XYZ file of C-alpha atoms in Angstrom:
463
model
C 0.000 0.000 0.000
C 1.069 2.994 -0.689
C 0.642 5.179 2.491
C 2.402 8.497 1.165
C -0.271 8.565 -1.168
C -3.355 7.955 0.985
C -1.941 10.450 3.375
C -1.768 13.106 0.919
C -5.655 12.327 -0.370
C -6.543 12.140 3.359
C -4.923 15.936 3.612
C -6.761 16.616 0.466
C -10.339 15.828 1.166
C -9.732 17.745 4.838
C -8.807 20.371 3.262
C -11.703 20.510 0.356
C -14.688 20.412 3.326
C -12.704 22.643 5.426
C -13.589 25.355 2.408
C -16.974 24.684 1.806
C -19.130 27.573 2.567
C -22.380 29.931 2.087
C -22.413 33.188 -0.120
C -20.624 31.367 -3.327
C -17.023 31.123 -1.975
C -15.307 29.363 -4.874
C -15.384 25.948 -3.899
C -15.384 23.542 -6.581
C -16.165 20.359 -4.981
C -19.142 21.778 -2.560
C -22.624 21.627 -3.125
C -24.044 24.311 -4.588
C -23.769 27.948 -2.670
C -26.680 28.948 -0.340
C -27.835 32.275 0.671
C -29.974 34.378 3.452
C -33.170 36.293 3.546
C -32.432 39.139 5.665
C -33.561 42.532 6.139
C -34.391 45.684 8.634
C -36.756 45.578 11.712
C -38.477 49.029 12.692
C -41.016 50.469 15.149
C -40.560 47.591 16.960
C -42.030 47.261 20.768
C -44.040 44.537 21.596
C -43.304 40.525 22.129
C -43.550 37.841 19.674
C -43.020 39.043 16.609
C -42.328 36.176 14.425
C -42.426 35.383 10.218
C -42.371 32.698 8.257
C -41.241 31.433 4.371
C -43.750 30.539 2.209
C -46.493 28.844 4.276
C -44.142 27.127 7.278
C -43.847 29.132 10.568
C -40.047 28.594 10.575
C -39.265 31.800 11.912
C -37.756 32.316 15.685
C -39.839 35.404 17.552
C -38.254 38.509 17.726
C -38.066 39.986 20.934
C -39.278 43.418 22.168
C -37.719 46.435 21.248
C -35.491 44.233 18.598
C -35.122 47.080 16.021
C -32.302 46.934 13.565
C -30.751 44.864 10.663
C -30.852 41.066 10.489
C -28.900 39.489 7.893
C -30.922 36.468 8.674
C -34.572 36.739 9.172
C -36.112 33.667 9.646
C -32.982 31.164 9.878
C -31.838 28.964 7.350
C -29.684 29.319 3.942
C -31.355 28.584 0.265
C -29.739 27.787 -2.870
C -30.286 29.727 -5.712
C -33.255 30.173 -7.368
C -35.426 29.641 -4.520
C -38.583 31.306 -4.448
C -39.282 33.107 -0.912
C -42.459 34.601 0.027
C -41.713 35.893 3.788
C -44.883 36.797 6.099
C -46.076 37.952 9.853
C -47.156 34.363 11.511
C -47.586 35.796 15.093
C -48.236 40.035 15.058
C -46.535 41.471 18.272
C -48.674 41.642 21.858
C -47.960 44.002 24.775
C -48.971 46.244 23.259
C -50.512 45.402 20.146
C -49.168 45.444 17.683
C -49.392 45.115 13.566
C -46.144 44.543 11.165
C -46.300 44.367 7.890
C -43.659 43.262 4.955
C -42.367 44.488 2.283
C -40.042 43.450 -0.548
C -40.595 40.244 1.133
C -41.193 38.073 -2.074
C -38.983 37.125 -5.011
C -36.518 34.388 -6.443
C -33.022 34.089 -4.417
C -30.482 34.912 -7.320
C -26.733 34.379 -6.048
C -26.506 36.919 -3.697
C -27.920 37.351 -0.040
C -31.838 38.984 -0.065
C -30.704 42.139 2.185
C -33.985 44.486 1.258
C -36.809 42.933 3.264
C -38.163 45.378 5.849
C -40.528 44.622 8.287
C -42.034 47.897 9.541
C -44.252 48.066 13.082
C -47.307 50.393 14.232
C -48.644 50.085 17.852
C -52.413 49.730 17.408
C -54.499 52.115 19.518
C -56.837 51.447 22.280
C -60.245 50.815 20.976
C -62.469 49.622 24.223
C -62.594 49.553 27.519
C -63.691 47.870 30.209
C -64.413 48.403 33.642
C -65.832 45.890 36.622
C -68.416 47.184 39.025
C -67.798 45.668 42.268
C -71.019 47.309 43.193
C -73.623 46.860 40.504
C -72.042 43.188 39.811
C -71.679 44.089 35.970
C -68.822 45.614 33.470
C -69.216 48.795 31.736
C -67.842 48.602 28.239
C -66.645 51.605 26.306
C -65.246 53.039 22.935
C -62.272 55.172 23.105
C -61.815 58.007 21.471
C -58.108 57.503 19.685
C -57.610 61.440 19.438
C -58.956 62.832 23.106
C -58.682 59.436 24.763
C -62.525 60.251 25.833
C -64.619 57.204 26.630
C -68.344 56.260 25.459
C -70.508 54.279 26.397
C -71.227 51.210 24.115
C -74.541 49.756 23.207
C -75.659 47.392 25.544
C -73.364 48.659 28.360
C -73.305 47.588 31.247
C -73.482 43.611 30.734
C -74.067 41.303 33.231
C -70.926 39.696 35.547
C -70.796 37.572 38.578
C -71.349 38.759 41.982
C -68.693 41.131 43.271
C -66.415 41.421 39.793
C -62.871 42.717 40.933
C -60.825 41.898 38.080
C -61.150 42.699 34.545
C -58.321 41.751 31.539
C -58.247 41.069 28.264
C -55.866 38.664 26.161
C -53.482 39.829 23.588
C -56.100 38.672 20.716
C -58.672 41.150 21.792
C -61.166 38.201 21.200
C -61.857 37.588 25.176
C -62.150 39.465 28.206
C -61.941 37.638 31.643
C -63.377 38.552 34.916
C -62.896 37.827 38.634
C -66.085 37.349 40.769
C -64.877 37.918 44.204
C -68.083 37.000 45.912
C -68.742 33.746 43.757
C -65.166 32.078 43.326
C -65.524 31.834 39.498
C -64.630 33.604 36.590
C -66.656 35.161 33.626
C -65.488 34.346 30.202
C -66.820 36.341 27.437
C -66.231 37.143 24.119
C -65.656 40.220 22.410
C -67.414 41.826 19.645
C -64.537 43.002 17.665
C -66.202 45.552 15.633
C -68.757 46.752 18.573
C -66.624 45.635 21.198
C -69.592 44.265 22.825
C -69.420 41.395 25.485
C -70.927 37.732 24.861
C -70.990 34.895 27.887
C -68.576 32.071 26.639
C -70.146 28.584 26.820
C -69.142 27.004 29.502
C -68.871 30.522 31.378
C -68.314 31.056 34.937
C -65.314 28.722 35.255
C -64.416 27.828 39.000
C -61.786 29.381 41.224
C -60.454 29.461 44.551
C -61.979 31.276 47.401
C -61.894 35.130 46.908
C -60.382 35.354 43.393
C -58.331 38.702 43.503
C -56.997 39.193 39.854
C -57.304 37.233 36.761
C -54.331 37.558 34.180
C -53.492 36.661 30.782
C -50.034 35.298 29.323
C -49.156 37.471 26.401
C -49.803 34.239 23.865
C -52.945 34.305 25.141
C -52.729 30.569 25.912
C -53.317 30.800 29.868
C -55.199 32.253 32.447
C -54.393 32.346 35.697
C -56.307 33.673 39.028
C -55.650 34.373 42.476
C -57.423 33.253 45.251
C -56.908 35.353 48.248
C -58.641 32.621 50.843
C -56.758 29.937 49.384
C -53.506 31.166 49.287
C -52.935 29.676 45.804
C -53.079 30.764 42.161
C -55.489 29.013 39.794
C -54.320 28.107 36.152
C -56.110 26.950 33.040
C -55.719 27.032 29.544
C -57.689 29.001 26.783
C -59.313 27.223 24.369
C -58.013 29.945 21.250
C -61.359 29.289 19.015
C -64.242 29.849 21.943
C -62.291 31.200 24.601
C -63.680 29.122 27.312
C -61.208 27.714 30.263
C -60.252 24.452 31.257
C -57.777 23.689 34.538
C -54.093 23.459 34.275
C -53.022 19.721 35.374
C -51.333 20.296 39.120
C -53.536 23.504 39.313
C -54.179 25.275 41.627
C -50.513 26.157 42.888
C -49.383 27.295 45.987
C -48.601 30.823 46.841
C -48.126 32.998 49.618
C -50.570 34.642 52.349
C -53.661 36.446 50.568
C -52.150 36.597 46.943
C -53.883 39.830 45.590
C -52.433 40.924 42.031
C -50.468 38.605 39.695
C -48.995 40.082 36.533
C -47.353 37.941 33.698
C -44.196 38.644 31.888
C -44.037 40.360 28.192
C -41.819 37.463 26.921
C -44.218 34.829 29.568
C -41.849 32.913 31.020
C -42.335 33.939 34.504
C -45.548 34.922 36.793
C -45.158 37.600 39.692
C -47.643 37.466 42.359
C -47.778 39.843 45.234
C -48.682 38.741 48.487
C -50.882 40.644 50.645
C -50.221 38.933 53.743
C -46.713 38.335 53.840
C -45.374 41.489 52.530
C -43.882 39.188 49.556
C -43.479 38.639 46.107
C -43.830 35.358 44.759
C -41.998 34.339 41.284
C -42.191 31.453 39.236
C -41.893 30.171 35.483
C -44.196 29.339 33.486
C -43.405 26.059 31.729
C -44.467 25.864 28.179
C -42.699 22.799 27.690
C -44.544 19.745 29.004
C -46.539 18.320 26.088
C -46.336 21.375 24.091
C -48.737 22.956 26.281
C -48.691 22.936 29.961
C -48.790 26.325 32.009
C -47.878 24.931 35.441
C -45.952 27.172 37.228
C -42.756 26.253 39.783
C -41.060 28.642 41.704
C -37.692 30.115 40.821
C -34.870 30.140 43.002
C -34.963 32.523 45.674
C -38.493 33.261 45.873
C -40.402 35.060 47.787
C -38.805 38.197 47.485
C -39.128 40.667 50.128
C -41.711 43.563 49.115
C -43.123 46.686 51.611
C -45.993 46.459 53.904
C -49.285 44.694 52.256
C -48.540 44.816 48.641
C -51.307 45.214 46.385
C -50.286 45.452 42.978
C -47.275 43.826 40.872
C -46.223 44.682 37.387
C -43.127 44.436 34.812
C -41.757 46.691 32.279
C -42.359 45.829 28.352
C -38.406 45.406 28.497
C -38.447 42.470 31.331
C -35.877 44.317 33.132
C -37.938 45.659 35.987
C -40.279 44.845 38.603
C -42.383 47.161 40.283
C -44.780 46.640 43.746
C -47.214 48.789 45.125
C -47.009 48.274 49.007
C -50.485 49.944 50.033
C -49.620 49.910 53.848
C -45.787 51.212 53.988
C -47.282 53.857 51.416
C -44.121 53.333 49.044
C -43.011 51.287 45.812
C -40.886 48.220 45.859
C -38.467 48.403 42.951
C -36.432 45.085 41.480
C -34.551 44.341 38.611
C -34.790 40.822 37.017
C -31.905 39.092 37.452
C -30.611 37.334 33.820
C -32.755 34.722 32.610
C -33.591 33.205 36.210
C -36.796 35.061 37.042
C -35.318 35.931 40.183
C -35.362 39.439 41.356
C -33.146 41.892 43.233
C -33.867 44.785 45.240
C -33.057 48.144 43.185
C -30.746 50.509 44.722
C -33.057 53.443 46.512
C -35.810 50.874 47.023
C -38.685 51.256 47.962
C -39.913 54.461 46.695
C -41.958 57.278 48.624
C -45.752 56.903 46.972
C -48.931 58.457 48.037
C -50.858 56.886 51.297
C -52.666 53.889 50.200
C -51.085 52.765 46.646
C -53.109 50.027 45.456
C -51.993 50.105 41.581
C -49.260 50.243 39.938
C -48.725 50.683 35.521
C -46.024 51.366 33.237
C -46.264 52.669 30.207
C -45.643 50.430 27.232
C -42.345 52.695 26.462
C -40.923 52.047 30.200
C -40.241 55.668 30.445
C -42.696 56.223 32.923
C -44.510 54.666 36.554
C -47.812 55.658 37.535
C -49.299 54.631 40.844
C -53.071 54.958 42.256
C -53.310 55.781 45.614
C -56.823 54.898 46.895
C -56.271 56.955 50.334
C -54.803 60.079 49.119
C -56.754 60.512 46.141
C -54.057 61.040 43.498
C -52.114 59.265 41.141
C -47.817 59.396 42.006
C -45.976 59.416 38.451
C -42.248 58.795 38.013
C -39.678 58.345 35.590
C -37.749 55.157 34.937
C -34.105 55.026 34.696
C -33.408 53.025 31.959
C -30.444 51.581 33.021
C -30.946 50.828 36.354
C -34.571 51.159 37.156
C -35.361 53.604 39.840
C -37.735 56.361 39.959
C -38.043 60.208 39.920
C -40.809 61.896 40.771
C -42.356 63.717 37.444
C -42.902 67.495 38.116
C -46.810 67.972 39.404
C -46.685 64.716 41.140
C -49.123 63.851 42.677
C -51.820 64.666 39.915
C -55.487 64.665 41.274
C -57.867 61.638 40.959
C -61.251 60.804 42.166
C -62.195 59.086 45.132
C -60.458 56.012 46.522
C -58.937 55.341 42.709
C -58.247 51.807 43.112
C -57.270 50.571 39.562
C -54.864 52.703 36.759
C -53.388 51.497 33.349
C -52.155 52.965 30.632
C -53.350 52.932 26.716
C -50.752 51.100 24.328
C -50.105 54.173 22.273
C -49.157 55.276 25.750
C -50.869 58.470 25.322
C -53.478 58.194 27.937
C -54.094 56.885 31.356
C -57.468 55.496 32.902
C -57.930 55.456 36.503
C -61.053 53.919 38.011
C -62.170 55.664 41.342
C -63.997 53.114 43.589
C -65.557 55.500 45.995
C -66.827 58.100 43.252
C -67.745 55.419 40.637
C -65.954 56.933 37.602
C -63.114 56.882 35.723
C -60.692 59.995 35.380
C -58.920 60.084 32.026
C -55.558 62.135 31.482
C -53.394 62.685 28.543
C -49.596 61.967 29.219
C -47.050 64.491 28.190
C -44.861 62.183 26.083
C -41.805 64.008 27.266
C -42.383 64.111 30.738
C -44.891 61.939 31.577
C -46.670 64.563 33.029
C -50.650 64.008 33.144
C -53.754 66.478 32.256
C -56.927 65.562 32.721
C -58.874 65.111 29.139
C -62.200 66.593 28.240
C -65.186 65.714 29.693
C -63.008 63.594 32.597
C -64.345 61.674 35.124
C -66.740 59.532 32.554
C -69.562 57.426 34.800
C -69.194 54.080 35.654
C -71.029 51.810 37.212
C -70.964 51.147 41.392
C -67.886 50.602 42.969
C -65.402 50.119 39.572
C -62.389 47.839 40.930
C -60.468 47.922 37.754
C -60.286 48.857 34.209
C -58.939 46.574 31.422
C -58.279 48.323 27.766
C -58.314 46.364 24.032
C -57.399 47.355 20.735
């Protein structure tokens, strides 16, 4: 045998794969040269954003905030003459959002696509909704997308369960879900799109725990999950995506801390933040989406509970996942955290807690993260801050506190972030305000407070 010679085609053959590569690079014994589909991202915000090629949702979701060039859109090489035809598979939630494409159809030629541009607008508030602890129903509104004004819609208010507390809607704007505090169930319902009218879901109320405090959605709109403040636990269940009705997680309902009052779900949903009256706590955990494709269970992450002020009411993260904020209605002050990697675990913020108002019982961010805005049910006002962007804490705006009504128990802000709702318990109304886009300053619109129905808990906007 001639080894000199096998060593050298050995060398040879190394040395041929070694050079085989995308783009058309010369090589004369590779398979034929592949290229990418890539492009610009703008106006960018939400979660989810995700594309496919020509029918098969192949594309990876683009996170929030993601805005830039990508030389490869949807992941992959193709040879040439390929035909592409890129579109939106999953539009962008929290907030909103709609994408379209362009230039995103042709024949690959033998040079990398670099022209497609996906561009992004935020799609305004259209409806609200607001549950009357009171008068056991939910007024339903139009808003107007110029003065943020509210009207009534036809029909308003429609019947709830006894005692509704909690109102949200998923990321679909098909359903809204409510809390019945006095029943231990939940109202399913779904929404008229063009009227934005309210229909029972069959099947609707779905069961609870004791005391259900808040009901939230996962930004896929694929669970639901409750708290039950007699239980100490959070119920989870599952939408069904064509009717909307509910059915139980498996392992549900899952143990959290003392009196769990406000849960709030991550933009990206892989972690649930739950704040616990009675232990002056914040419970975390993640959210698996794993087990059997579809699961929703939800496990503690390491560390958790995190320490929070004196009865915390209200819990809520920033569209950029970096920041947690708590209302702490009895130490009258804001807990501030950061989220620590990719663990779900949170740290304390330096400065933390924040001076608020005397009783804050709600806490938004707009879906920028510039600013914080915080109802405080004793003082009558709403505290606004500023977010640092890098490392979270607040500043007072200038005007802070702005005036509310009475005992405003609920605020949240519209996903053009232009306006913010409050919904005042004690005078049943809701004050609107228009935000100052530079300084987050708020004025109250025309025609503010608009009539609600008795004792409105919360307010829930959809597009």
């Amino acid at each position: 045998m001639n080894t000199s010679h096998g060593l050298l085609t050995a060398v040879f053959t190394v040395l041929t794969l070694t050079g085989c590569g995308g783009g058309g690079d010369g090589c004369t014994l590779c398979g034929p040269p592949s290229y990418t589909l890539g492009g610009t991202v703008s106006g960018l915000v939400g979660s989810r954003l995700a594309l496919g090629n020509n029918g098969v949702n192949d594309g990876s979701s683009i996170g929030p905030a993601a805005n830039g060039t990508y030389p490869n859109l949807i992941g992959g090489s193709f040879t040439s003459a390929t035909a592409y035809n890129l579109t939106v598979t999953s539009q962008p939630t929290n907030p909103s959002q709609t994408c379209v494409l362009t230039n995103g159809m042709g024949t690959i030629g033998n040079a990398n696509i670099t022209n497609i541009a996906v561009t992004c607008t935020t799609n305004p508030g259209r409806f609200a909704y607001v549950a009357n602890g009171g008068s056991n129903n939910i007024s339903a509104y139009t808003i107007n997308a110029t003065s943020g004004a509210l009207t009534a819609i036809s029909g308003s208010p429609f019947p709830a369960g006894n005692v509704p507390y909690s109102v949200v809607i998923d990321s679909s704007g098909k359903f809204a879900y409510v809390a019945n505090q006095g029943d231990g169930h939940v109202s399913a319902f779904a929404i008229d799109r063009t009227s934005g009218a309210l229909m029972a879901v069959s099947g609707s109320p779905f069961a609870t725990g004791p005391v259900p405090f808040a009901v939230a959605v996962d930004p896929s709109s694929t669970f639901v999950y409750v708290t039950n403040g007699n239980s100490g636990n959070v119920s989870a269940y599952t939408i069904n995506a064509s009717s909307g009705a509910l059915t139980a997680v498996n392992g549900s309902p899952f143990a959290a801390g003392n009196a769990p009052y406000s849960l709030s779900v991550e933009p990206l949903g892989r972690f649930a933040y739950v704040a616990n009256q009675g232990d002056g706590n914040v419970s975390g955990f993640a959210i698996d989406h794993t087990t059997g494709g579809i699961s929703g269970a939800l496990t503690a992450v390491s560390g958790s509970p995190f320490a929070a002020g004196n009865g915390p009411r209200s819990v809520t993260i920033d569209p950029s996942n970096q920041f947690v904020y708590v209302a702490n209605a009895n130490s009258n002050s804001i807990s501030a955290y950061t989220v620590v990697g990719n663990t779900g675990a949170l740290a304390a913020i330096t400065g933390s807690p924040f001076t608020a108002g005397t009783g804050p019982i709600s806490v938004a961010v707009d879906p920028f993260g510039k600013f914080v805005y915080v109802a405080n049910q004793v003082s009558n006002n709403i505290s606004a801050y500023t977010i640092n962007a890098t490392s979270g804490t607040l500043t007072a705006i200038s005007g802070s506190p702005f005036p509310a009504g009475s005992a405003p128990w609920s605020v949240t802000v519209d996903p053009l972030g232009k306006f913010a709702y409050v919904a005042n318990v004690s005078s049943s109304d809701i004050s609107v305000y228009a935000i100052d886009a530079t300084s987050g300053a708020l004025t109250a619109v025309s025609g503010s407070p608009f009539p609600a129905g008795s004792l409105p808990y919360a307010i829930a906007l959809s597009d």
